[in-house]
Every structure is written in structure tokens, then in C-alpha cells.
mmCIF file of C-alpha atoms and ligand atoms in Angstrom:
data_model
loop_
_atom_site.group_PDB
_atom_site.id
_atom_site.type_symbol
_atom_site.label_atom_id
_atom_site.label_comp_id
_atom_site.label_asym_id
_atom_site.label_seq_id
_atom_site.Cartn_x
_atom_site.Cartn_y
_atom_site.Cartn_z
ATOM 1 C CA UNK A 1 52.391 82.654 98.313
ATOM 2 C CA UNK A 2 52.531 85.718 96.663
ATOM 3 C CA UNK A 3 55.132 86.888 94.306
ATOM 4 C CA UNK A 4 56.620 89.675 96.914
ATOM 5 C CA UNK A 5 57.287 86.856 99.336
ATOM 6 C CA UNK A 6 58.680 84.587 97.400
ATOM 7 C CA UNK A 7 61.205 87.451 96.195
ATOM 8 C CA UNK A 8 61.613 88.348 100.113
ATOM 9 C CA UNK A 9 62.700 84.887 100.903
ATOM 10 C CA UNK A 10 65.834 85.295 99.546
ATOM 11 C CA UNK A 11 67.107 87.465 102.054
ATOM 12 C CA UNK A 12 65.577 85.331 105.179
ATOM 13 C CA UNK A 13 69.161 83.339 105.400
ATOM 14 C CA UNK A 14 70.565 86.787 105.614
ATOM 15 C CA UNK A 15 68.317 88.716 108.222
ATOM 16 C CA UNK A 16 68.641 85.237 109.988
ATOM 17 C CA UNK A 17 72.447 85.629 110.988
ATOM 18 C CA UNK A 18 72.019 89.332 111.909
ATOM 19 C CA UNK A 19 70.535 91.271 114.327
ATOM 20 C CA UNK A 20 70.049 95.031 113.630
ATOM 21 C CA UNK A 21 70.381 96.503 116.397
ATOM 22 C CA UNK A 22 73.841 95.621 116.792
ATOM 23 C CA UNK A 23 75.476 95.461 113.731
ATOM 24 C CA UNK A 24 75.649 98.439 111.363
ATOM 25 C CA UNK A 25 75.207 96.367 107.903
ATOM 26 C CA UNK A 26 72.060 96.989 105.890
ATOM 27 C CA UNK A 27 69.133 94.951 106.973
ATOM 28 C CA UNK A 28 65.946 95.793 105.358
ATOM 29 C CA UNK A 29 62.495 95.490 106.237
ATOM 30 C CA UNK A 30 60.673 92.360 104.384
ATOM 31 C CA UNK A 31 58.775 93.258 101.206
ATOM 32 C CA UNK A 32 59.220 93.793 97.650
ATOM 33 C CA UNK A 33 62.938 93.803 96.543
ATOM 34 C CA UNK A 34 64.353 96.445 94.541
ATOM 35 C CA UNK A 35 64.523 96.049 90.532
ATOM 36 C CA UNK A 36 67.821 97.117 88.832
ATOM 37 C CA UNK A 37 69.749 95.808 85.671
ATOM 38 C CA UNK A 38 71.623 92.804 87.209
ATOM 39 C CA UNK A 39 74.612 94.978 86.412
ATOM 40 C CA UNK A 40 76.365 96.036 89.449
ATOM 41 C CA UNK A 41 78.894 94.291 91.634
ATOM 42 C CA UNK A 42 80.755 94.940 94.336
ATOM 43 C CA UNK A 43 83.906 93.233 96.072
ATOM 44 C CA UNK A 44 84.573 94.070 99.858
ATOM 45 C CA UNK A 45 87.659 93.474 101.564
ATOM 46 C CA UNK A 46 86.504 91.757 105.024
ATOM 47 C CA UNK A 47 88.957 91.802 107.505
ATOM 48 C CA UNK A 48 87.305 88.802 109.800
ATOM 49 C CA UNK A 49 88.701 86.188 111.714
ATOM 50 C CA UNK A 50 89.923 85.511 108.369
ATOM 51 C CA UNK A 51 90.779 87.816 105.703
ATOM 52 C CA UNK A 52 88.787 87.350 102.740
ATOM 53 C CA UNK A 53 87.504 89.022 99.694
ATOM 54 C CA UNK A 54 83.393 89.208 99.156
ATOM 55 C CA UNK A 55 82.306 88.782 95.464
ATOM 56 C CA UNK A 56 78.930 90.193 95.102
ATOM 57 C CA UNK A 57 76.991 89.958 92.107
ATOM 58 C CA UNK A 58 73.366 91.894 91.620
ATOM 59 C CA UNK A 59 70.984 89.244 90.048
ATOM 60 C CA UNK A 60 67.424 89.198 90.757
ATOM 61 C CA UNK A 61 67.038 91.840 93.604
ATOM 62 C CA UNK A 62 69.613 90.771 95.900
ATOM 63 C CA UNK A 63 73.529 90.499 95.930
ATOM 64 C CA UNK A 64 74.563 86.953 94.708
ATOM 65 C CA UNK A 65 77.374 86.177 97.385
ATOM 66 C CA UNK A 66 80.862 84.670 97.511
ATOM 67 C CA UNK A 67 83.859 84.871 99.852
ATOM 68 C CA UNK A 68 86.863 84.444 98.477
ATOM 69 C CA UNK A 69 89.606 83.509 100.990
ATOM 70 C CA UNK A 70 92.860 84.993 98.772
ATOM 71 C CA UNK A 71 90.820 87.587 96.533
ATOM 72 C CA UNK A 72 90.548 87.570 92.564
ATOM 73 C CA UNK A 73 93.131 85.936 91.227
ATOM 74 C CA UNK A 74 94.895 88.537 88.452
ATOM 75 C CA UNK A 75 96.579 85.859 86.570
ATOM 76 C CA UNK A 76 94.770 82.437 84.582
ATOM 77 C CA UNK A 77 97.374 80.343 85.925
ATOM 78 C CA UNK A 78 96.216 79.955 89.474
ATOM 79 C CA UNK A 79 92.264 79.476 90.267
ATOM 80 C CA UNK A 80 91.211 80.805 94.027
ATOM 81 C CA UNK A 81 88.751 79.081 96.145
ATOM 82 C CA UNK A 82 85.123 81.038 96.367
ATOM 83 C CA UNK A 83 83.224 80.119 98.724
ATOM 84 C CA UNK A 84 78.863 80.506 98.262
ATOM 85 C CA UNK A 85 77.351 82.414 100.690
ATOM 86 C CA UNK A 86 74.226 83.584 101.507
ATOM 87 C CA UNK A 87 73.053 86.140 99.379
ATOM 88 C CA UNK A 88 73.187 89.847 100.501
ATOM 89 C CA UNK A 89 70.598 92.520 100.315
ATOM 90 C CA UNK A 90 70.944 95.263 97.101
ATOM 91 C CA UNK A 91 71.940 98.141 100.171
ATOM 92 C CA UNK A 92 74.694 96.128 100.990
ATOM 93 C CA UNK A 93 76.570 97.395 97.861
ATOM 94 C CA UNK A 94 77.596 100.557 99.260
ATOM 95 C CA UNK A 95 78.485 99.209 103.267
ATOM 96 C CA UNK A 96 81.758 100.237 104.233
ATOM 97 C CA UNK A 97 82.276 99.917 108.503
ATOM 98 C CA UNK A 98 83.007 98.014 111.452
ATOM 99 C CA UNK A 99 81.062 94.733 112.277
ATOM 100 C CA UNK A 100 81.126 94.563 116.103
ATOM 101 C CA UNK A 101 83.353 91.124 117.161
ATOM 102 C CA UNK A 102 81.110 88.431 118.250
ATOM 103 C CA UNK A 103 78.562 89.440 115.990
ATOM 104 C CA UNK A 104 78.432 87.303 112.396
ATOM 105 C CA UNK A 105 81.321 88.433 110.400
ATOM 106 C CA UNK A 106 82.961 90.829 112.951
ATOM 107 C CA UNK A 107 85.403 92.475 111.386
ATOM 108 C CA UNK A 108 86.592 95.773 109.074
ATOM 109 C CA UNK A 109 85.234 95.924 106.105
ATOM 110 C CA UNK A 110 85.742 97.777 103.303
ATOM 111 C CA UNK A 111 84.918 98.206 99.698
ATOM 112 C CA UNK A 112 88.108 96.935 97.368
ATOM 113 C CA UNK A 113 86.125 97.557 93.950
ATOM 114 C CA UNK A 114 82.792 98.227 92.506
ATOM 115 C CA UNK A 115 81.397 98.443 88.906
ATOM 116 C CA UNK A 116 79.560 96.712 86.507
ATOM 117 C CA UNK A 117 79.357 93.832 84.806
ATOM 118 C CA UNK A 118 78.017 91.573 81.948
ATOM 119 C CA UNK A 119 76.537 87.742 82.506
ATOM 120 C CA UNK A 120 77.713 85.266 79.281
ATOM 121 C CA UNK A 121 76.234 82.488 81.581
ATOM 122 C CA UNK A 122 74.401 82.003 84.526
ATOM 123 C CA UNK A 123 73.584 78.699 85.805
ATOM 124 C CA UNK A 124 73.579 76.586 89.418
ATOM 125 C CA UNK A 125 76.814 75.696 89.214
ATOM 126 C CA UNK A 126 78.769 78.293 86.682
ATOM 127 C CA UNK A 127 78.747 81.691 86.406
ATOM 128 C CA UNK A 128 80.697 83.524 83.907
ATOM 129 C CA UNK A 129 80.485 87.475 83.826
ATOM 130 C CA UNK A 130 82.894 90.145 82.269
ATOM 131 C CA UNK A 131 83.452 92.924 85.340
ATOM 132 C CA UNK A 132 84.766 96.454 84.858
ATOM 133 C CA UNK A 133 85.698 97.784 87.838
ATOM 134 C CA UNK A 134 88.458 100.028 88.578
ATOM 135 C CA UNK A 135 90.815 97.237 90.357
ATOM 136 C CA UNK A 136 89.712 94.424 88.117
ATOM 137 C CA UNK A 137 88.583 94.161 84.575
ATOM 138 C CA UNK A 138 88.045 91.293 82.388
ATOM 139 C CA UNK A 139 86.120 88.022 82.051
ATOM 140 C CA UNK A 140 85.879 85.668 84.824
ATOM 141 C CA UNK A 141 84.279 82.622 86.098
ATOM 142 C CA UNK A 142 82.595 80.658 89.027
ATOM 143 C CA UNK A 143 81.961 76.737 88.868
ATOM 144 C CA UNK A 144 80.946 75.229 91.324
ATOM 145 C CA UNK A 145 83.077 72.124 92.788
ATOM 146 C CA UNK A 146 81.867 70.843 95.990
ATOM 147 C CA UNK A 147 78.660 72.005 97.701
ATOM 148 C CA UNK A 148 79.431 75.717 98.746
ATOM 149 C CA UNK A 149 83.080 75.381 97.607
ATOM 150 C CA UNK A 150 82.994 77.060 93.996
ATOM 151 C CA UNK A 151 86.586 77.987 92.374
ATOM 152 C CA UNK A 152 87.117 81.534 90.607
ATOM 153 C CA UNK A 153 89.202 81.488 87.745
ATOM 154 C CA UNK A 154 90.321 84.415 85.509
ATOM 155 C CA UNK A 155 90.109 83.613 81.854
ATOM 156 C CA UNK A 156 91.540 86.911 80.540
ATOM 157 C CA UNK A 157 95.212 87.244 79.994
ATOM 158 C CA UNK A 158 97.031 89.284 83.140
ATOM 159 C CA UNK A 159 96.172 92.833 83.144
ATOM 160 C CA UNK A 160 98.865 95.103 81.975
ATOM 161 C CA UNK A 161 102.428 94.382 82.542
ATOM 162 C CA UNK A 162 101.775 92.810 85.521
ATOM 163 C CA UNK A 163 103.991 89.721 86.572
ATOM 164 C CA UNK A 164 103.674 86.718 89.015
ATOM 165 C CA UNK A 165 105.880 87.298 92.252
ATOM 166 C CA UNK A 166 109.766 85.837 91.060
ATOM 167 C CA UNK A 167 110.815 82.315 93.346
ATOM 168 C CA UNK A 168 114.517 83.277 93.193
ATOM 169 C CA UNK A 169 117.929 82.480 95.583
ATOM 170 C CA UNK A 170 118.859 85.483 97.617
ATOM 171 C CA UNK A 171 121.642 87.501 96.474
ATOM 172 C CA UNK A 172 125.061 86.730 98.370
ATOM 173 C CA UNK A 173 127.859 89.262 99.400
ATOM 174 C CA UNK A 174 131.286 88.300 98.976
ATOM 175 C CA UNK A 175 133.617 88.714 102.329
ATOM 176 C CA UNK A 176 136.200 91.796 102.321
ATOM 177 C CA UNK A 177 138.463 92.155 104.975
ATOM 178 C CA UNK A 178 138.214 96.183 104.101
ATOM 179 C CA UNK A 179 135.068 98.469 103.420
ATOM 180 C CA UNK A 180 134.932 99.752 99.646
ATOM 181 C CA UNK A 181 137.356 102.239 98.425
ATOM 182 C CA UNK A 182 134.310 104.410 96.373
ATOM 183 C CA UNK A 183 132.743 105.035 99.891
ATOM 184 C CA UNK A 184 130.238 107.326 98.650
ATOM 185 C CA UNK A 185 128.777 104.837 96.131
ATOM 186 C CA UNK A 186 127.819 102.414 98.853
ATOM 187 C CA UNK A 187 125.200 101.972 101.799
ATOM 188 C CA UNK A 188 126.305 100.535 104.591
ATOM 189 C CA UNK A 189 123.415 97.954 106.422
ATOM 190 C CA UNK A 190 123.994 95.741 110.104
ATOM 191 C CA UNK A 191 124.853 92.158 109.010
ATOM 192 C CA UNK A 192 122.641 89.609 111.339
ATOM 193 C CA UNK A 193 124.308 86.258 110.627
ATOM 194 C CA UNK A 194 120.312 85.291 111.032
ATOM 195 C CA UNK A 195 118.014 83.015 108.799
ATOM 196 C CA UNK A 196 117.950 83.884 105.745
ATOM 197 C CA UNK A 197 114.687 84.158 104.255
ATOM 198 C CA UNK A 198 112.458 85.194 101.434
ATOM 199 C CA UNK A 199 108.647 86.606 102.702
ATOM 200 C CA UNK A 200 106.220 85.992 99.840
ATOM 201 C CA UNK A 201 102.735 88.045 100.982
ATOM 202 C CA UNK A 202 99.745 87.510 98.709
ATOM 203 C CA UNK A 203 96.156 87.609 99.554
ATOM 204 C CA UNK A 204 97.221 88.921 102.848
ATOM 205 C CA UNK A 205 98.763 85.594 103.483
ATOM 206 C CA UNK A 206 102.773 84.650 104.096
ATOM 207 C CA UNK A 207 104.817 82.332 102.891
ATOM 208 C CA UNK A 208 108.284 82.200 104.038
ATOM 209 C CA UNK A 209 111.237 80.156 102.323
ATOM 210 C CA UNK A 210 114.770 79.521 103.565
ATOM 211 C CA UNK A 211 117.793 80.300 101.029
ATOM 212 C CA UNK A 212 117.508 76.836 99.739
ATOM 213 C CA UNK A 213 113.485 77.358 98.585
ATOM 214 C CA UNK A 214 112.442 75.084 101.342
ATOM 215 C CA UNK A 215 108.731 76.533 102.823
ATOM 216 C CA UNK A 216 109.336 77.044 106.371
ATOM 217 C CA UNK A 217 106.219 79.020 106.875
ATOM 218 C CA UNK A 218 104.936 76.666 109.848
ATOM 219 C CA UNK A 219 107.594 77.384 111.693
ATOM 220 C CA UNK A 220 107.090 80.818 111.748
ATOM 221 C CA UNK A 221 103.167 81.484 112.086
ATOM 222 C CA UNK A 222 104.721 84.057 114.864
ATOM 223 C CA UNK A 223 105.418 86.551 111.310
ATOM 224 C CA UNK A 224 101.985 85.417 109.475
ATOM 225 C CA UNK A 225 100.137 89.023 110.884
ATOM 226 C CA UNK A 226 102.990 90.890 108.909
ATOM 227 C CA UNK A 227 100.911 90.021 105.585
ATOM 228 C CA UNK A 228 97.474 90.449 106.483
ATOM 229 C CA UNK A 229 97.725 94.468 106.135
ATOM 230 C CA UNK A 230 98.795 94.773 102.951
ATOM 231 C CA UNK A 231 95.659 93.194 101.510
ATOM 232 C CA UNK A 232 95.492 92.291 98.091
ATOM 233 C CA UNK A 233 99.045 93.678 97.781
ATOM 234 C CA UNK A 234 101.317 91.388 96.768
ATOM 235 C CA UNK A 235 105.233 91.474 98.095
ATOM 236 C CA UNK A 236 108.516 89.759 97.566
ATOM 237 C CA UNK A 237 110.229 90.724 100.830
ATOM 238 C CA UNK A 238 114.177 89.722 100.998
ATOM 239 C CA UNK A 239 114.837 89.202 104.690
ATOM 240 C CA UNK A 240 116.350 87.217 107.974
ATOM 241 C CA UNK A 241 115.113 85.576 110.837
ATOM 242 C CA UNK A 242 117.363 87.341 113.799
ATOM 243 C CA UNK A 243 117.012 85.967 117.089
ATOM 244 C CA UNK A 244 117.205 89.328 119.891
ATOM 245 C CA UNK A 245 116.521 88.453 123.819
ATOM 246 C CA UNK A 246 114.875 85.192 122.869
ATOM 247 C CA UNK A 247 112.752 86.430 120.200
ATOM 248 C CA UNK A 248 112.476 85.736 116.941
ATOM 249 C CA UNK A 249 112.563 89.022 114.536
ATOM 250 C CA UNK A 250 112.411 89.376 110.965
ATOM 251 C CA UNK A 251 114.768 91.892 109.523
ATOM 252 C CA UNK A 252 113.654 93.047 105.774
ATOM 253 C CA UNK A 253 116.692 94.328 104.085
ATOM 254 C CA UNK A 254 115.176 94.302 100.046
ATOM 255 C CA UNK A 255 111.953 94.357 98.274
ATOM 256 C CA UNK A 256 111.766 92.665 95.019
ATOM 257 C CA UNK A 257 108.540 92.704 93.574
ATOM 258 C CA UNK A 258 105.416 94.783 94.511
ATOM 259 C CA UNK A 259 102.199 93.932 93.207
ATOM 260 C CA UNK A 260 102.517 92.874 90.029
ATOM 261 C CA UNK A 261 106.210 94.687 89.118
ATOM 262 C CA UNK A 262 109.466 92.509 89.249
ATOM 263 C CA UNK A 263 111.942 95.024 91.297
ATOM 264 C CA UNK A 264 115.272 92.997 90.615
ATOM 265 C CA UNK A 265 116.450 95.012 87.475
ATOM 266 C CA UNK A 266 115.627 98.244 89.444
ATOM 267 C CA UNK A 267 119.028 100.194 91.602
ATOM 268 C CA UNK A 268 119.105 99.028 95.257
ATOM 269 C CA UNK A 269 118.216 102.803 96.239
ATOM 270 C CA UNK A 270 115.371 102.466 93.923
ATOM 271 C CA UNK A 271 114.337 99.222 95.643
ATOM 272 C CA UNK A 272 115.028 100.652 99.550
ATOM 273 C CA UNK A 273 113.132 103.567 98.751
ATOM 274 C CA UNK A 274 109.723 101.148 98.005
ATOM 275 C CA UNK A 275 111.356 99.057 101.057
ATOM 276 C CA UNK A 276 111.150 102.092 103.061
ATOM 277 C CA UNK A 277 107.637 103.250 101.804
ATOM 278 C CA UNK A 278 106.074 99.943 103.466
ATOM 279 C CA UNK A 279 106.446 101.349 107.124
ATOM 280 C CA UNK A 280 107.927 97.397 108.502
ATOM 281 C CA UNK A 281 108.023 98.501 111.694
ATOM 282 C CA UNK A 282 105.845 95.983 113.616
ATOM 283 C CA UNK A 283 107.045 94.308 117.495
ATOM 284 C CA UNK A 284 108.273 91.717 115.560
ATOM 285 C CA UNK A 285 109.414 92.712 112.036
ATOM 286 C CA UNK A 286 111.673 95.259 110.907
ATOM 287 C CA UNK A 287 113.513 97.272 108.448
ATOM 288 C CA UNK A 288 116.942 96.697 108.689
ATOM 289 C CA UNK A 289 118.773 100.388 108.843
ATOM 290 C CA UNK A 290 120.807 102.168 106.410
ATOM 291 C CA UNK A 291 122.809 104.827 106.145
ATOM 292 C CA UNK A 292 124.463 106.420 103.483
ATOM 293 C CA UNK A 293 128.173 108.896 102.496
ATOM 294 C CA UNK A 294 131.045 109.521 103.377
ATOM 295 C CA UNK A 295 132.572 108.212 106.422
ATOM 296 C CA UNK A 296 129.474 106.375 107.036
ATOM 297 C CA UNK A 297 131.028 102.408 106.477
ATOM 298 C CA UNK A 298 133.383 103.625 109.556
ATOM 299 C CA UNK A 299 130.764 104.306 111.968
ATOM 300 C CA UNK A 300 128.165 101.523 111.264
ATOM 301 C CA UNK A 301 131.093 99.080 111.483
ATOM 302 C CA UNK A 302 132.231 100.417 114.850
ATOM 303 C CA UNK A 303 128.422 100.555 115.719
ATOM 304 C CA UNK A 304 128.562 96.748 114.779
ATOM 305 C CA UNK A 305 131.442 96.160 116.933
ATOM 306 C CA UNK A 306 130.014 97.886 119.947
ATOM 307 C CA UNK A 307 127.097 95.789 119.583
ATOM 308 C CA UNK A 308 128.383 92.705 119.287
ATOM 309 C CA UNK A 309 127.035 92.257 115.556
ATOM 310 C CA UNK A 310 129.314 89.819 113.242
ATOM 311 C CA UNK A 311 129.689 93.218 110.818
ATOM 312 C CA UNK A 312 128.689 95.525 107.921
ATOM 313 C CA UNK A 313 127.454 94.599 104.606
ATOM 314 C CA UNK A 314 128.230 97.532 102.325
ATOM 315 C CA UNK A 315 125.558 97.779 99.216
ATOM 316 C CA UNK A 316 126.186 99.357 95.904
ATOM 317 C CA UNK A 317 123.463 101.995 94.855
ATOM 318 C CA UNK A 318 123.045 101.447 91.672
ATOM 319 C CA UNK A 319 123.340 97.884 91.882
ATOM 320 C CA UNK A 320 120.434 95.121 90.559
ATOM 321 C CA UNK A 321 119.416 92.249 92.612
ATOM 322 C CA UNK A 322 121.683 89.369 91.516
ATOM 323 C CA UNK A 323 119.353 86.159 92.738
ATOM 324 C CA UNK A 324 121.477 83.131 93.824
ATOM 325 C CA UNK A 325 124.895 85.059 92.865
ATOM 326 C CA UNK A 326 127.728 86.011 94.955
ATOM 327 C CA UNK A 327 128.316 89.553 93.900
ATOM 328 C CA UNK A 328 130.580 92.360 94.563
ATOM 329 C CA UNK A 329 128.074 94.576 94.896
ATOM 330 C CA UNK A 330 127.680 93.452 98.206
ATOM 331 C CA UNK A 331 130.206 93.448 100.637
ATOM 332 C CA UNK A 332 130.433 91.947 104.011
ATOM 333 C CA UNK A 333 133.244 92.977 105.923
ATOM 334 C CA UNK A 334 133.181 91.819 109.275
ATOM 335 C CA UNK A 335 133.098 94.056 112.352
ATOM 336 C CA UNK A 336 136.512 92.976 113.303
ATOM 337 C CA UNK A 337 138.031 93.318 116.914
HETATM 338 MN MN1 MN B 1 82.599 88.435 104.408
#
């Protein structure tokens, strides 16, 4: 066995689960690999059967490969699962496209972040590497648990000022039997009388808890595609479950954190305007409408009262969120008769 083959072999488990003509991924021709620093990586955002996040690390000629189910973690406190994979031809470092379904790894994919990086260890079972890439910086590593389940583990401090998404109570209105006398200082929102509930989206995955903090995600896998298109963006969504003809609808009314910033000091306009920048508009989620000025708490609460709604929750502007409080800055005032 010559040296070229032996170098070659390490792509065999990869041309193996691919056929070129009908995928449009890199597959090159056997034969002598290319030679670069062992410097470059490259993390692709795979939208498969199941999301993931593909760690790929030049070392030796080829991409050393992992998939990592809920992405790089950005804070030391919480390790994600990696899983080993086979490795991945040099080319592959620039692929950006469609994978046709049925074929292996069908599926969008795109790259998330590419750069280089420095190895302080390489061994079978731990890898520990400093990237610097434009989405993540810092020094990380891979050990190796269980067979091809490695964990991923930052060991830098957070980057920035970023912040872990807030567990809070949702903020509660108190009841008026009148809409606010400063009309112009309010917006005036439906009130559902649904499920209250807080949507926590991270790694493209949902988790949904009732007022009480009680995970009720199971019960609701009908919302889980609402997280898988924001990606690595991570969302505190404040929310109901609304029942209309028979099906269940989730109603966003706030937003209080967004990828790494902690909204709840922030105005509510500030807060609707970020809530409005996400586009919730899928079959089955929404974002709850607003409307703002004078004269405005009038018609949405005669709106409400056409349609059979329980009534109007009128929102101060400038108002934080209060988590777990009853505040005056919300007012429900119910649609009446
Ligand atoms: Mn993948």
C-alpha cells in the first residue's frame, strides 16, 4: 500500500454514502489528498430530517467531521452533544446547496461560519482547538463519551454581553372595567382567554412552558416547526395557546430575549417592534394585532365584542416587562355587552 492510498482511504466512508450523480456535494476522484495548514474549519447549518450543525475541522487532508444536533453552545454552562461522523473531503468547505431528499443527508444546507483555527490537543478521544470565525470565537473542546457520541463544550467565558434566555412568570394585567384615560399612551391588543405560554426556541428547537413553568412541550409538537427557522437564533417568545375552529393556534403577543439580549428592561414598543420583525405568521402561529392612538381602545373593544372575544388588553408603551407581576401597565378590560 502506497502512501497516496492510504491517505485516499479516508474518504472511502464518504464516497461510500454518496453517489455523484445525484447529489451536488463535492465528491472527488481517488488519489492524493490536498496538503494545507490544518487551519481551516467550517460549520454548516444542515437543515435534514433533523436540524443540526456540522463541525468540520481540516486535519490531515480531509475535513474531521461532527454533527452537532443544537449547534455550538455560546455559553460554558451547558455542553451540546457532537456527534462523529465520517470525515468530509477538503472541497466540502465551501458547499453551500440543496441535497436532493432520499439521498444521504437530504436537506438545505448552508454555511453558518468559517475561519480558522488553532489545535492545543489532538487526540482519539479529545480535541481542543481555539476557532476564529466570524459567528464564534474562542477555545473549545471535543471528548469523546460514548462511541460516536462526543460532547462539545465551550471553555471561554460567553462572548460579549450576551445572556442565557431568562425562565421568568408572564406578566399579568390587572382587570378595569374602563379603557385608560391617557388613550394615546396605550396599545390596545385582542385578549384570548387561551393558554398561557412561554416559547423558548434554541438550536432550532421549542420548548414551551405553561404560566406555572411546567414544560408542556409534548403536548404541543403541533408548534415544534415554529423554531426550526430561526436556526441558531435563540428566542423568548411570550404567548397563548388559542383554540379557533378546533385548532390549536399560538398567539405571540411579546418577545423577551433575542439571541443573546434580555428584552424585559426594553419599552413594550421597543419589544413589538423586534416582535414584529420576526414575520410569525405561520398556519398555525401568529402575531397577535395591535393598534395604536386615539380612539383606537374604542374600536378594538367593539371589534372584540363583535367577535365574540372576552376583551381588550390595553398596553403601556413605554412600559418594561414585569415577569410574574400584576401590573397596571396592562389593562384588561373586558369587551362588555
Ligand atoms: Mn450534516
Amino acid at each position: 500500500m502506497g502512501k497516496n492510498n492510504h491517505v485516499a482511504d479516508k474518504l472511502e466512508q464518504y464516497r461510500g454514502k454518496r453517489d455523484p450523480g445525484r447529489t451536488p456535494e463535492p465528491v472527488p476522484p481517488e488519489g492524493v489528498l490536498p496538503h494545507g495548514d490544518d487551519d481551516t474549519f467550517v460549520i454548516q447549518e444542515h437543515h435534514a430530517r433533523s436540524l443540526h450543525w456540522d463541525l468540520r475541522l481540516e486535519r490531515g487532508g480531509v475535513l474531521v467531521s461532527w454533527a452537532i444536533p443544537k449547534g455550538i453552545p455560546p455559553d460554558p454552562a451547558t455542553n451540546h452533544l457532537a456527534v462523529h461522523t465520517e470525515d468530509h473531503p477538503i472541497e466540502y468547505a465551501t458547499f453551500e446547496g440543496e441535497i436532493p431528499k432520499g439521498e444521504y443527508g437530504g436537506g438545505t444546507m448552508t454555511i453558518w461560519d468559517r475561519g480558522t483555527y488553532e489545535t492545543e490537543k489532538w487526540s482519539d478521544r479529545e480535541v481542543m482547538m481555539v476557532l476564529h470565525g466570524s459567528r464564534v470565537s474562542g477555545r473549545h473542546v471535543l471528548f469523546r463519551t460514548h462511541g460516536k457520541n462526543w460532547m462539545i463544550h465551550r471553555m471561554d467565558p460567553p462572548a460579549g454581553s450576551w445572556r442565557p434566555p431568562p425562565q421568568v412568570s408572564p406578566m399579568l394585567p390587572v382587570t378595569r372595567a374602563r379603557l385608560p384615560r391617557a388613550r394615546d399612551e396605550f396599545a390596545y391588543e385582542f385578549a384570548w382567554n387561551g393558554l398561557r405560554a412561554l416559547a423558548t426556541v434554541e438550536g432550532g428547537r421549542l420548548t414551551l412552558r405553561s404560566d406555572k413553568g411546567k414544560d408542556i412541550t409534548d403536548a404541543h409538537r403541533w408548534l415544534r416547526p415554529m423554531a426550526e427557522p430561526f436556526g441558531s437564533r435563540a428566542l423568548v417568545l411570550d404567548g397563548e395557546v388559542v383554540s379557533m375552529g378546533g385548532t390549536r393556534i399560538y398567539i405571540c403577543h411579546d418577545l423577551l430575549y433575542d439571541d443573546g439580549e434580555v428584552l424585559l428592561d426594553e419599552p413594550w414598543s421597543q419589544r413589538r417592534g423586534r416582535l414584529e420583525a420576526l414575520s410569525l405568521n405561520g398556519a398555525r402561529w401568529q402575531t397577535t394585532p395591535s393598534w395604536q392612538g386615539e380612539g383606537q381602545g374604542r374600536d378594538v373593544r367593539q371589534a372584540a365584542r363583535d367577535q365574540g372575544l372576552p376583551g381588550v388588553l390595553a398596553k403601556r408603551l413605554d412600559a418594561p416587562y414585569e415577569p410574574g407581576e400584576e401590573s397596571a401597565a396592562w389593562m384588561y378590560v373586558p369587551s362588555g355587552s
